[in-house]
Amino acid sequence: MSRKNNRSLKEKFSLKNSLVKEALSEFLGTFIMIALGCGCVGQAVLSRGVHGGPMTVSVGFAMAVTIAVYVSGGVSGGHINPAVSLAMCVTGRLKWTKLPIYILAQFLGAFVGAAAVFGIYYNAFMEYSDGKLEVTGPNATAQIFATYPAPYLSLVNGFADQVMSTAVLLLAVFAILDTKNKSVPKGLEPIAIGLLIIVLTCSLGMNSGCAMNPARDLGPRLFTAVAGWGMEVFTAGNNWWWVPVVAPLLGGVLGAMTYVIFIEIHHSDPQPGEENDVHTKYELTNMA
Amino acid sequence: MSRKNNRSLKEKFSLKNSLVKEALSEFLGTFIMIALGCGCVGQAVLSRGVHGGPMTVSVGFAMAVTIAVYVSGGVSGGHINPAVSLAMCVTGRLKWTKLPIYILAQFLGAFVGAAAVFGIYYNAFMEYSDGKLEVTGPNATAQIFATYPAPYLSLVNGFADQVMSTAVLLLAVFAILDTKNKSVPKGLEPIAIGLLIIVLTCSLGMNSGCAMNPARDLGPRLFTAVAGWGMEVFTAGNNWWWVPVVAPLLGGVLGAMTYVIFIEIHHSDPQPGEENDVHTKYELTNMA
Amino acid sequence: MSRKNNRSLKEKFSLKNSLVKEALSEFLGTFIMIALGCGCVGQAVLSRGVHGGPMTVSVGFAMAVTIAVYVSGGVSGGHINPAVSLAMCVTGRLKWTKLPIYILAQFLGAFVGAAAVFGIYYNAFMEYSDGKLEVTGPNATAQIFATYPAPYLSLVNGFADQVMSTAVLLLAVFAILDTKNKSVPKGLEPIAIGLLIIVLTCSLGMNSGCAMNPARDLGPRLFTAVAGWGMEVFTAGNNWWWVPVVAPLLGGVLGAMTYVIFIEIHHSDPQPGEENDVHTKYELTNMA
Amino acid sequence: MSRKNNRSLKEKFSLKNSLVKEALSEFLGTFIMIALGCGCVGQAVLSRGVHGGPMTVSVGFAMAVTIAVYVSGGVSGGHINPAVSLAMCVTGRLKWTKLPIYILAQFLGAFVGAAAVFGIYYNAFMEYSDGKLEVTGPNATAQIFATYPAPYLSLVNGFADQVMSTAVLLLAVFAILDTKNKSVPKGLEPIAIGLLIIVLTCSLGMNSGCAMNPARDLGPRLFTAVAGWGMEVFTAGNNWWWVPVVAPLLGGVLGAMTYVIFIEIHHSDPQPGEENDVHTKYELTNMA
């Protein structure tokens, strides 16, 4: 289409309602994250390690988040995660009335993203286990979509794991976005968030795959339930499914509050006549 | 040469015609991408995994794209891919009259880049398979240059794979270049595009090597046809060769249109008197 | 809480004393570094290499440092390392009176970070060695927290290793922060420091794990001593424990001084009437 | 020392002569590159692959270059490579009279850097081969310091390899530094150069280790000759030693000239009254 048509299209279809725009943006962002991120897990699992391993999954999933935030960050904030949206509401950065729409869009995006992974690797899935879609055992493929606990993991330890990893995620995201701290240059926040995901998956990924995101986990799990893996995706791991849904919501709020209490609340306001510790200022500009 | 001679050289040889400049730029960029990118595949294959593996190929090819865009981005836009150029035409960002020249330059660059890989690793190729250049089997080396489908892959699934991966590529490239979204700082777009290539090859690389680029695939394939691998490079994989030529062109346009429809068309114009949702603006500057 | 409550909270709890703020910041930063960094070592060790290896540990620990500096950099400088704080004092960038508080906060943060790793992976630790926490042997896990020398390493070579690696660390940190050199853009210093940690752990990590930080090493070692590994954590490796405490303090000062003497001291002051080597200036802006 | 002493030190020792400053800078930068870069090779070799492999060597050496350019870039341009300095002279960006000093400083830095690697890993070297320092065979360690050709490599192919890889290095460095192309933001050039080294070592590293730098290769080789490996370091590989000295000098000039001829010479001068292809300008700002 020409630029001229483009403009008339814009007149016809451009959305005036910002909440609809934001919902589209969260849907598309979460879709990209899951299609590419779960795609990385799929490539490592379905190739039985030949075309991927811990590094491609960790770096790949992290860059999927980075790209997803680039796609959706300027319109909806690029949350792509109900735990992030909830923490934003709790700290007064997102209107509570928007929360249900954000979360719905995120779940839909994750569901459709999981479907895309299944579609793209349909032949590979069929080959991998002779057409059987299994949740446990050596030919299991359900873990490509949702997370499952390691055999040794207790529910209590698993819940604590998801609380803490999501707390660290939100704490660090708040630091990255805090323009009064060591602020990341505008436009590079998605890359800093990607580096954060790399370290989180390399350090806290062994217990249960480090979901840290109810939409990322439950959306694809629902897809597997209807696509042929069956209800075992909910009962497996001692009914594990609710842990990566509930614990991240709690952990995200905890992490955000921790950052506010330890760091953000103490930033001095830029008021005239304020007492300045000149020496300290000097150090900071000089030191890191 | 001295600065003075440099200036007189400039007077003599400097091209006034911007299309010729741009063709040179696309040629050089695509040459760099293929010489370095296919070089990474070559190193992993020819060393039988000793000097490379999935990570060196994924990260290496991605950084080859990054460097190629640095080399050609400021002059011709750094498309180095007919699917990108076509999507730019369709969305009114490149004149249709320039398209054939861009594509021709990209194919030539890719062909010459493949020749460079063959030349640099000539001894290694001869050693690897006792002088025989094979398309299939344990000593195959044709996959260093062009992509071939995995044994399990059907044509339909393979075509969908190339449509979708190129759609995601273009969707994300449009996001990265959209200055009204979470825009990448000027001069860092090539690095963001490199990170995008990392996740695409880690997530969608298993079916058929994730070409996403007709020049990247057909140029080197033509080289292998004439350099000794023979016409089997076209017949292999159930005449696979046309899929990574046709599907990326279609996918690229689809991805670009998706971005325009989901995100770009809804950006509010910076017009005076426009209704502003102040709350939303506030969130965005605070949130990601 | 709403923005309004947030503001009243701020009035009640906001710290006026910058040293207390800085101590909180160093505590939180060091906690993050150890929780995530030692978490990476834990994941690689406890999964017996299945979920991690040299690359995930090197890149993961480096990104843990990056995130920790983002969390604490804007408030306290993001030292998270007594060797850095001491070098800053010696070169006049931190008041000596602040040094004890910085170091205490760093040790506490590292101790609590180690406890977090133990808590999150409690089930995994119990599984790994049937509930026994061992310092040496094939089921050793103490090296997840603190560093131990390779069997071949002499005390003299080990001491030199820690002096040199910390010297290079500080030399490079001073270069990265020197705005008169090839200065890293404001807000990206934590990423440059992360890249520095990647190369240090890939190149100087084999002798004894490249601690380069008394708090990073002694804090978690103390934790292991009380958490069940016992006093062997101090006697192992020929009483190794004091080397990564003392040598980094010495090496850090040496490295900082080397940078000052080789580079910083020679920067020309921006005084009017100063003799300018115009040609040199030209080169520098053109060359790198 | 206090800031006050610092100032008086500066008065006493600050160098007025810019060439001496630049020599110190090139020495220190090349020292850092070799100490850390060859350290990465050492860690991979001496641990027999346990603590390193192709990825740690490629990424580690690349980041060693990045850090070295941060250390020396603002003072001397951060060449740390005679092939770079020569190309800068040939294209009029460095005075020819400075060339010998730059090269001398680079060789000394590389020699001392090699000595540092040997010192830090002295115990490990002794352990690895029972005290014997070997150039060839399964316990060879000379390749930690200098490059040696793969068994299959002919001199002609090896020479072409070094010409081409250094040509691509300089071509890309010129693109990265060209502010009229897709220019890297000021202060991030060292990171872009690091990414370039990653792809060069992943793609062109298999033939002979991708030295691309006479100082990086001959300096450490001289060190090994005197440190106990003996004169075999020069005779090995059919007297290979001179190839990574001569070929990079030639390749670097070729690559720089190629960039100038294909891209730089055609940049339009910012002169008033110049004919502007408005459409082209528009595309470029929109496209990459």
XYZ file of N, CA, C and O in Angstrom, chain D residues 35-186:
608
model
N 46.737 -10.478 28.454
C 46.644 -11.136 29.760
C 45.272 -11.795 29.906
O 45.170 -12.946 30.344
N 44.211 -11.082 29.524
C 42.877 -11.654 29.656
C 42.543 -12.593 28.489
O 41.984 -13.673 28.694
N 42.875 -12.177 27.261
C 42.510 -12.976 26.086
C 43.234 -14.310 26.061
O 42.603 -15.377 25.956
N 44.574 -14.292 26.157
C 45.310 -15.557 26.178
C 44.989 -16.318 27.463
O 45.061 -17.549 27.498
N 44.605 -15.585 28.518
C 44.139 -16.256 29.730
C 42.931 -17.140 29.461
O 42.820 -18.246 30.001
N 42.031 -16.675 28.608
C 40.855 -17.489 28.255
C 41.263 -18.768 27.534
O 40.715 -19.844 27.802
N 42.212 -18.651 26.597
C 42.688 -19.850 25.905
C 43.356 -20.774 26.914
O 43.127 -21.995 26.917
N 44.153 -20.182 27.798
C 44.836 -20.970 28.822
C 43.865 -21.747 29.702
O 44.060 -22.934 29.957
N 42.818 -21.083 30.153
C 41.843 -21.745 31.021
C 41.182 -22.930 30.312
O 41.009 -23.999 30.902
N 40.844 -22.746 29.034
C 40.213 -23.832 28.284
C 41.184 -24.993 28.065
O 40.829 -26.159 28.244
N 42.433 -24.672 27.708
C 43.408 -25.724 27.417
C 43.856 -26.426 28.696
O 43.829 -27.654 28.792
N 44.259 -25.634 29.698
C 44.852 -26.217 30.909
C 43.839 -27.004 31.739
O 44.201 -27.903 32.494
N 42.557 -26.654 31.615
C 41.531 -27.435 32.327
C 41.021 -28.581 31.469
O 40.077 -29.265 31.845
N 41.648 -28.793 30.329
C 41.242 -29.824 29.355
C 39.736 -29.754 29.078
O 39.020 -30.753 29.066
N 39.256 -28.509 28.916
C 37.857 -28.309 28.524
C 36.862 -28.238 29.669
O 35.682 -27.965 29.450
N 37.310 -28.485 30.911
C 36.369 -28.482 32.032
C 35.899 -27.060 32.360
O 34.736 -26.822 32.663
N 36.820 -26.108 32.323
C 36.442 -24.736 32.682
C 36.345 -23.802 31.478
O 36.341 -22.580 31.641
N 36.307 -24.353 30.262
C 36.220 -23.476 29.105
C 36.138 -24.260 27.822
O 36.465 -25.447 27.782
N 35.673 -23.605 26.765
C 35.547 -24.238 25.451
C 35.440 -23.154 24.395
O 35.783 -22.001 24.648
N 34.959 -23.516 23.190
C 34.908 -22.525 22.112
C 34.171 -21.238 22.491
O 34.613 -20.138 22.150
N 33.050 -21.348 23.242
C 32.303 -20.141 23.573
C 33.042 -19.256 24.567
O 33.077 -18.043 24.418
N 33.649 -19.853 25.619
C 34.346 -19.000 26.585
C 35.561 -18.341 25.938
O 35.880 -17.196 26.254
N 36.218 -19.052 25.021
C 37.384 -18.452 24.363
C 36.935 -17.327 23.423
O 37.504 -16.232 23.420
N 35.890 -17.571 22.649
C 35.444 -16.561 21.689
C 34.897 -15.328 22.409
O 35.325 -14.196 22.146
N 33.961 -15.543 23.311
C 33.360 -14.410 24.026
C 34.385 -13.752 24.944
O 34.467 -12.526 25.031
N 35.196 -14.568 25.622
C 36.183 -14.028 26.548
C 37.227 -13.178 25.843
O 37.516 -12.047 26.253
N 37.791 -13.691 24.748
C 38.804 -12.917 24.028
C 38.179 -11.623 23.482
O 38.782 -10.545 23.519
N 36.941 -11.728 23.004
C 36.275 -10.545 22.474
C 36.096 -9.483 23.554
O 36.350 -8.291 23.327
N 35.671 -9.906 24.735
C 35.480 -8.936 25.808
C 36.826 -8.406 26.320
O 36.907 -7.277 26.795
N 37.891 -9.214 26.190
C 39.223 -8.713 26.518
C 39.582 -7.548 25.601
O 40.146 -6.533 26.034
N 39.228 -7.667 24.325
C 39.471 -6.570 23.385
C 38.624 -5.355 23.774
O 39.106 -4.213 23.795
N 37.354 -5.597 24.103
C 36.471 -4.498 24.513
C 37.058 -3.730 25.697
O 37.148 -2.496 25.672
N 37.466 -4.466 26.727
C 38.015 -3.811 27.923
C 39.315 -3.082 27.578
O 39.545 -1.953 28.021
N 40.146 -3.708 26.748
C 41.415 -3.085 26.368
C 41.167 -1.777 25.618
O 41.902 -0.800 25.789
N 40.123 -1.737 24.795
C 39.830 -0.493 24.064
C 39.256 0.551 25.025
O 39.532 1.743 24.887
N 38.489 0.113 26.023
C 38.039 1.086 27.031
C 39.225 1.680 27.785
O 39.238 2.851 28.126
N 40.231 0.843 28.069
C 41.384 1.323 28.824
C 42.214 2.301 28.007
O 42.712 3.299 28.526
N 42.350 2.048 26.704
C 43.296 2.833 25.907
C 42.639 3.713 24.850
O 43.309 4.543 24.235
N 41.336 3.564 24.648
C 40.696 4.237 23.510
C 40.710 5.746 23.550
O 40.895 6.410 22.524
N 40.532 6.322 24.731
C 40.428 7.768 24.820
C 41.755 8.489 24.710
O 41.807 9.688 24.450
N 42.857 7.757 24.895
C 44.172 8.391 24.882
C 44.887 8.162 23.550
O 45.359 9.095 22.917
N 44.951 6.894 23.131
C 45.739 6.575 21.931
C 44.879 6.035 20.789
O 45.403 5.650 19.757
N 43.573 5.979 20.971
C 42.721 5.430 19.936
C 42.431 3.956 20.116
O 41.601 3.388 19.419
N 43.152 3.320 21.050
C 42.886 1.907 21.327
C 43.146 0.988 20.154
O 42.380 0.062 19.911
N 44.255 1.187 19.431
C 44.552 0.311 18.291
C 44.892 -1.098 18.758
O 44.390 -2.069 18.240
N 45.833 -1.173 19.726
C 46.341 -2.433 20.287
C 46.634 -3.480 19.207
O 46.546 -4.674 19.462
N 47.017 -3.018 18.021
C 47.208 -3.901 16.881
C 47.943 -3.144 15.785
O 47.417 -2.164 15.253
N 49.162 -3.586 15.426
C 49.906 -2.886 14.375
C 49.141 -2.818 13.049
O 49.303 -1.841 12.297
N 48.311 -3.826 12.761
C 47.557 -3.805 11.506
C 46.543 -2.666 11.503
O 46.275 -2.055 10.464
N 45.986 -2.362 12.681
C 45.074 -1.225 12.790
C 45.853 0.079 12.643
O 45.463 0.971 11.882
N 46.970 0.191 13.348
C 47.757 1.426 13.277
C 48.222 1.699 11.850
O 48.163 2.837 11.370
N 48.680 0.645 11.150
C 49.139 0.832 9.774
C 47.999 1.307 8.884
O 48.160 2.253 8.087
N 46.822 0.681 9.030
C 45.677 1.090 8.211
C 45.280 2.530 8.513
O 44.857 3.269 7.612
N 45.432 2.938 9.775
C 45.120 4.312 10.137
C 46.104 5.282 9.467
O 45.724 6.364 9.017
N 47.390 4.881 9.399
C 48.392 5.700 8.711
C 48.073 5.808 7.223
O 48.089 6.895 6.638
N 47.797 4.672 6.610
C 47.579 4.639 5.160
C 46.383 5.507 4.759
O 46.366 6.121 3.701
N 45.375 5.554 5.624
C 44.187 6.356 5.311
C 44.255 7.749 5.934
O 43.241 8.443 6.009
N 45.445 8.125 6.393
C 45.633 9.501 6.861
C 45.039 9.812 8.216
O 44.766 10.972 8.531
N 44.836 8.801 9.054
C 44.255 9.057 10.378
C 45.268 8.974 11.500
O 44.934 9.194 12.659
N 46.509 8.594 11.200
C 47.574 8.580 12.202
C 48.844 9.047 11.490
O 49.098 8.641 10.356
N 49.618 9.893 12.180
C 50.863 10.361 11.570
C 51.841 9.203 11.430
O 52.035 8.435 12.385
N 52.479 9.085 10.264
C 53.433 8.006 10.035
C 54.545 8.005 11.068
O 55.063 6.944 11.435
N 54.923 9.201 11.546
C 56.021 9.256 12.528
C 55.659 8.565 13.834
O 56.538 8.159 14.586
N 54.367 8.454 14.121
C 53.971 7.790 15.365
C 53.948 6.269 15.242
O 53.959 5.566 16.260
N 53.901 5.775 14.005
C 53.701 4.343 13.796
C 54.708 3.460 14.536
O 54.313 2.516 15.234
N 56.029 3.749 14.419
C 56.977 2.843 15.092
C 56.781 2.789 16.608
O 56.894 1.716 17.212
N 56.451 3.921 17.218
C 56.247 3.938 18.671
C 55.006 3.127 19.052
O 55.017 2.352 20.013
N 53.936 3.328 18.297
C 52.720 2.552 18.560
C 53.010 1.052 18.494
O 52.632 0.286 19.373
N 53.697 0.652 17.416
C 53.947 -0.787 17.220
C 54.844 -1.338 18.331
O 54.607 -2.424 18.870
N 55.856 -0.571 18.695
C 56.767 -1.017 19.753
C 55.998 -1.200 21.063
O 56.144 -2.220 21.760
N 55.176 -0.216 21.394
C 54.387 -0.302 22.640
C 53.458 -1.513 22.610
O 53.280 -2.212 23.617
N 52.869 -1.773 21.443
C 51.956 -2.916 21.318
C 52.705 -4.236 21.524
O 52.223 -5.127 22.250
N 53.890 -4.359 20.917
C 54.648 -5.598 21.082
C 55.074 -5.798 22.535
O 54.963 -6.904 23.080
N 55.531 -4.724 23.181
C 55.947 -4.849 24.582
C 54.762 -5.243 25.460
O 54.871 -6.104 26.335
N 53.625 -4.604 25.237
C 52.432 -4.939 26.028
C 52.038 -6.392 25.860
O 51.700 -7.077 26.839
N 52.092 -6.885 24.628
C 51.719 -8.273 24.366
C 52.710 -9.230 25.016
O 52.333 -10.262 25.587
N 53.997 -8.898 24.963
C 55.022 -9.733 25.575
C 54.812 -9.834 27.081
O 54.789 -10.928 27.662
N 54.594 -8.696 27.720
C 54.408 -8.686 29.172
C 53.082 -9.354 29.548
O 52.982 -10.045 30.570
N 52.058 -9.164 28.724
C 50.782 -9.839 28.968
C 50.924 -11.348 28.942
O 50.335 -12.063 29.771
N 51.719 -11.858 27.985
C 51.967 -13.300 27.912
C 52.687 -13.779 29.172
O 52.374 -14.840 29.730
N 53.627 -12.973 29.637
C 54.348 -13.332 30.871
C 53.385 -13.400 32.049
O 53.508 -14.283 32.918
N 52.413 -12.498 32.095
C 51.430 -12.510 33.187
C 50.611 -13.795 33.164
O 50.361 -14.399 34.214
N 50.181 -14.231 31.982
C 49.419 -15.479 31.878
C 50.258 -16.651 32.374
O 49.778 -17.505 33.139
N 51.525 -16.673 31.962
C 52.402 -17.757 32.401
C 52.569 -17.726 33.923
O 52.520 -18.773 34.590
N 52.727 -16.538 34.476
C 52.911 -16.411 35.921
C 51.677 -16.851 36.694
O 51.765 -17.630 37.647
N 50.518 -16.348 36.284
C 49.276 -16.661 37.014
C 48.960 -18.154 36.948
O 48.439 -18.729 37.901
N 49.264 -18.782 35.816
C 48.961 -20.203 35.672
C 50.213 -21.077 35.793
O 50.229 -22.194 35.268
N 51.244 -20.571 36.478
C 52.498 -21.316 36.554
C 52.293 -22.736 37.113
O 52.719 -23.723 36.505
N 51.600 -22.829 38.256
C 51.335 -24.161 38.835
C 50.549 -25.042 37.874
O 50.813 -26.243 37.737
N 49.585 -24.448 37.189
C 48.761 -25.228 36.262
C 49.584 -25.734 35.078
O 49.409 -26.868 34.633
N 50.495 -24.894 34.569
C 51.362 -25.330 33.466
C 52.220 -26.519 33.908
O 52.378 -27.493 33.178
N 52.772 -26.401 35.120
C 53.651 -27.462 35.608
C 52.868 -28.773 35.770
O 53.346 -29.844 35.436
N 51.637 -28.664 36.286
C 50.787 -29.836 36.465
C 50.414 -30.486 35.145
O 50.344 -31.709 35.014
N 50.111 -29.630 34.153
C 49.495 -30.084 32.911
C 50.373 -31.094 32.184
O 49.882 -32.064 31.630
N 51.646 -30.833 32.167
C 52.524 -31.700 31.352
C 53.782 -32.058 32.131
O 54.860 -32.151 31.554
N 53.607 -32.229 33.440
C 54.743 -32.621 34.276
C 55.959 -31.732 34.064
O 57.095 -32.223 33.987
N 55.711 -30.454 33.922
C 56.829 -29.520 33.846
C 57.431 -29.331 32.471
O 58.302 -28.487 32.283
N 56.950 -30.135 31.488
C 57.496 -29.966 30.138
C 56.621 -28.987 29.359
O 55.395 -29.098 29.363
N 57.238 -28.037 28.703
C 56.496 -27.044 27.924
C 56.582 -27.424 26.451
O 57.645 -27.306 25.830
N 55.485 -27.922 25.887
C 55.521 -28.510 24.556
C 54.777 -27.672 23.527
O 53.766 -27.038 23.838
N 55.269 -27.713 22.303
C 54.688 -26.905 21.216
C 53.670 -27.709 20.428
O 52.684 -27.168 19.933
N 53.913 -29.018 20.304
C 52.983 -29.879 19.559
C 52.620 -31.096 20.392
O 53.181 -31.324 21.456
N 51.666 -31.858 19.898
C 51.267 -33.069 20.604
C 50.107 -32.822 21.550
O 49.634 -31.704 21.698
N 49.638 -33.896 22.221
C 48.431 -33.793 23.051
C 48.601 -32.891 24.267
O 47.616 -32.396 24.803
N 49.840 -32.699 24.732
C 50.059 -31.834 25.893
C 50.616 -30.468 25.497
O 51.195 -29.764 26.318
N 50.439 -30.091 24.240
C 50.960 -28.807 23.770
C 50.291 -27.663 24.518
O 49.091 -27.710 24.818
N 51.060 -26.649 24.857
C 50.509 -25.463 25.510
C 50.942 -24.178 24.807
O 50.498 -23.095 25.171
N 51.785 -24.305 23.791
C 52.256 -23.099 23.097
C 51.112 -22.358 22.421
O 51.151 -21.137 22.266
N 50.067 -23.085 22.023
C 48.933 -22.463 21.337
C 48.100 -21.578 22.268
O 47.196 -20.877 21.820
N 48.405 -21.616 23.554
C 47.753 -20.678 24.477
C 48.218 -19.251 24.173
O 47.469 -18.303 24.337
N 49.449 -19.130 23.708
C 50.053 -17.811 23.536
C 50.014 -17.312 22.090
O 49.580 -16.193 21.828
N 50.477 -18.136 21.160
C 50.515 -17.724 19.755
C 49.660 -18.695 18.949
O 49.249 -19.744 19.445
N 49.371 -18.344 17.698
C 48.529 -19.219 16.878
C 49.381 -20.164 16.041
O 50.502 -19.834 15.642
N 48.816 -21.347 15.806
C 49.459 -22.346 14.964
C 48.436 -22.857 13.959
O 47.238 -22.896 14.268
N 48.877 -23.236 12.756
C 47.912 -23.654 11.730
C 47.358 -25.050 12.014
O 48.044 -25.888 12.612
N 46.102 -25.289 11.594
C 45.552 -26.640 11.644
C 46.385 -27.538 10.726
O 46.990 -27.062 9.760
N 46.425 -28.848 11.029
C 47.286 -29.764 10.257
C 46.995 -29.718 8.755
O 47.901 -29.898 7.941
N 45.714 -29.495 8.392
C 45.350 -29.542 6.977
C 45.704 -28.283 6.208
O 45.599 -28.238 4.986
N 46.134 -27.227 6.894
C 46.202 -25.903 6.260
C 47.489 -25.703 5.468
O 48.586 -25.878 5.983
N 47.368 -25.322 4.194
C 48.541 -24.971 3.398
C 48.953 -23.539 3.700
O 48.156 -22.737 4.184
N 50.188 -23.209 3.382
C 50.662 -21.838 3.628
C 49.856 -20.825 2.831
O 49.499 -19.752 3.339
N 49.547 -21.156 1.583
C 48.790 -20.232 0.729
C 47.406 -19.979 1.327
O 46.971 -18.833 1.466
N 46.709 -21.063 1.707
C 45.380 -20.918 2.292
C 45.455 -20.165 3.621
O 44.612 -19.313 3.935
N 46.492 -20.451 4.398
C 46.666 -19.778 5.689
C 46.927 -18.287 5.519
O 46.416 -17.456 6.266
N 47.738 -17.980 4.528
C 48.029 -16.567 4.261
C 46.753 -15.834 3.832
O 46.437 -14.753 4.327
N 46.003 -16.456 2.929
C 44.735 -15.862 2.481
C 43.771 -15.695 3.648
O 43.076 -14.672 3.766
N 43.732 -16.690 4.533
C 42.875 -16.631 5.723
C 43.190 -15.398 6.563
O 42.291 -14.665 6.982
N 44.471 -15.157 6.816
C 44.844 -14.019 7.655
C 44.623 -12.682 6.938
O 44.279 -11.687 7.568
N 44.830 -12.677 5.614
C 44.544 -11.451 4.853
C 43.053 -11.147 4.938
O 42.646 -10.026 5.275
N 42.231 -12.151 4.673
C 40.796 -11.877 4.620
C 40.220 -11.546 5.994
O 39.435 -10.615 6.134
N 40.614 -12.298 7.030
C 39.996 -12.023 8.333
C 40.387 -10.632 8.832
O 39.557 -9.909 9.380
N 41.636 -10.237 8.607
C 42.030 -8.891 9.041
C 41.375 -7.822 8.171
O 41.050 -6.728 8.648
N 41.161 -8.132 6.902
C 40.460 -7.182 6.025
C 39.039 -6.942 6.535
O 38.576 -5.799 6.625
N 38.355 -8.025 6.884
C 36.989 -7.872 7.411
C 37.030 -7.112 8.740
O 36.189 -6.241 9.000
N 38.021 -7.413 9.575
C 38.154 -6.696 10.853
C 38.253 -5.188 10.621
O 37.504 -4.403 11.201
N 39.159 -4.780 9.735
C 39.352 -3.339 9.530
C 38.170 -2.708 8.815
O 37.750 -1.597 9.146
N 37.616 -3.421 7.830
C 36.433 -2.916 7.137
C 35.335 -2.615 8.152
O 34.723 -1.529 8.140
N 35.101 -3.536 9.055
C 34.022 -3.359 10.035
C 34.378 -2.297 11.070
O 33.523 -1.511 11.483
N 35.650 -2.248 11.481
C 36.054 -1.199 12.432
C 35.849 0.176 11.795
O 35.346 1.104 12.443
N 36.192 0.308 10.519
C 35.979 1.594 9.848
C 34.479 1.927 9.788
O 34.091 3.083 9.955
N 33.643 0.922 9.551
C 32.200 1.168 9.532
C 31.715 1.597 10.909
O 30.923 2.548 11.044
N 32.212 0.920 11.951
C 31.773 1.225 13.318
C 32.162 2.643 13.708
O 31.426 3.338 14.417
N 33.323 3.099 13.216
C 33.794 4.431 13.593
C 33.318 5.532 12.654
O 33.555 6.709 12.917
N 32.662 5.168 11.552
C 32.266 6.162 10.541
C 30.986 6.867 10.991
O 29.897 6.312 10.925
N 31.132 8.106 11.423
C 29.964 8.813 11.975
C 28.947 9.192 10.909
O 27.855 9.625 11.240
N 29.302 9.043 9.611
C 28.313 9.315 8.567
C 27.547 8.063 8.148
O 26.667 8.116 7.306
N 27.929 6.906 8.683
C 27.184 5.672 8.433
C 26.280 5.434 9.647
O 25.976 6.360 10.382
N 25.858 4.221 9.875
C 24.995 3.848 11.009
C 25.814 3.909 12.285
O 26.116 2.886 12.896
N 26.210 5.095 12.695
C 27.293 5.205 13.675
C 26.892 4.750 15.080
O 25.831 5.084 15.594
N 27.795 3.968 15.682
C 27.639 3.493 17.059
C 27.683 4.700 18.001
O 28.511 5.584 17.833
N 26.799 4.766 18.995
C 26.840 5.893 19.930
C 28.218 6.022 20.581
O 28.860 5.021 20.898
N 28.631 7.247 20.778
C 29.929 7.541 21.398
C 30.062 6.813 22.735
O 29.178 6.883 23.583
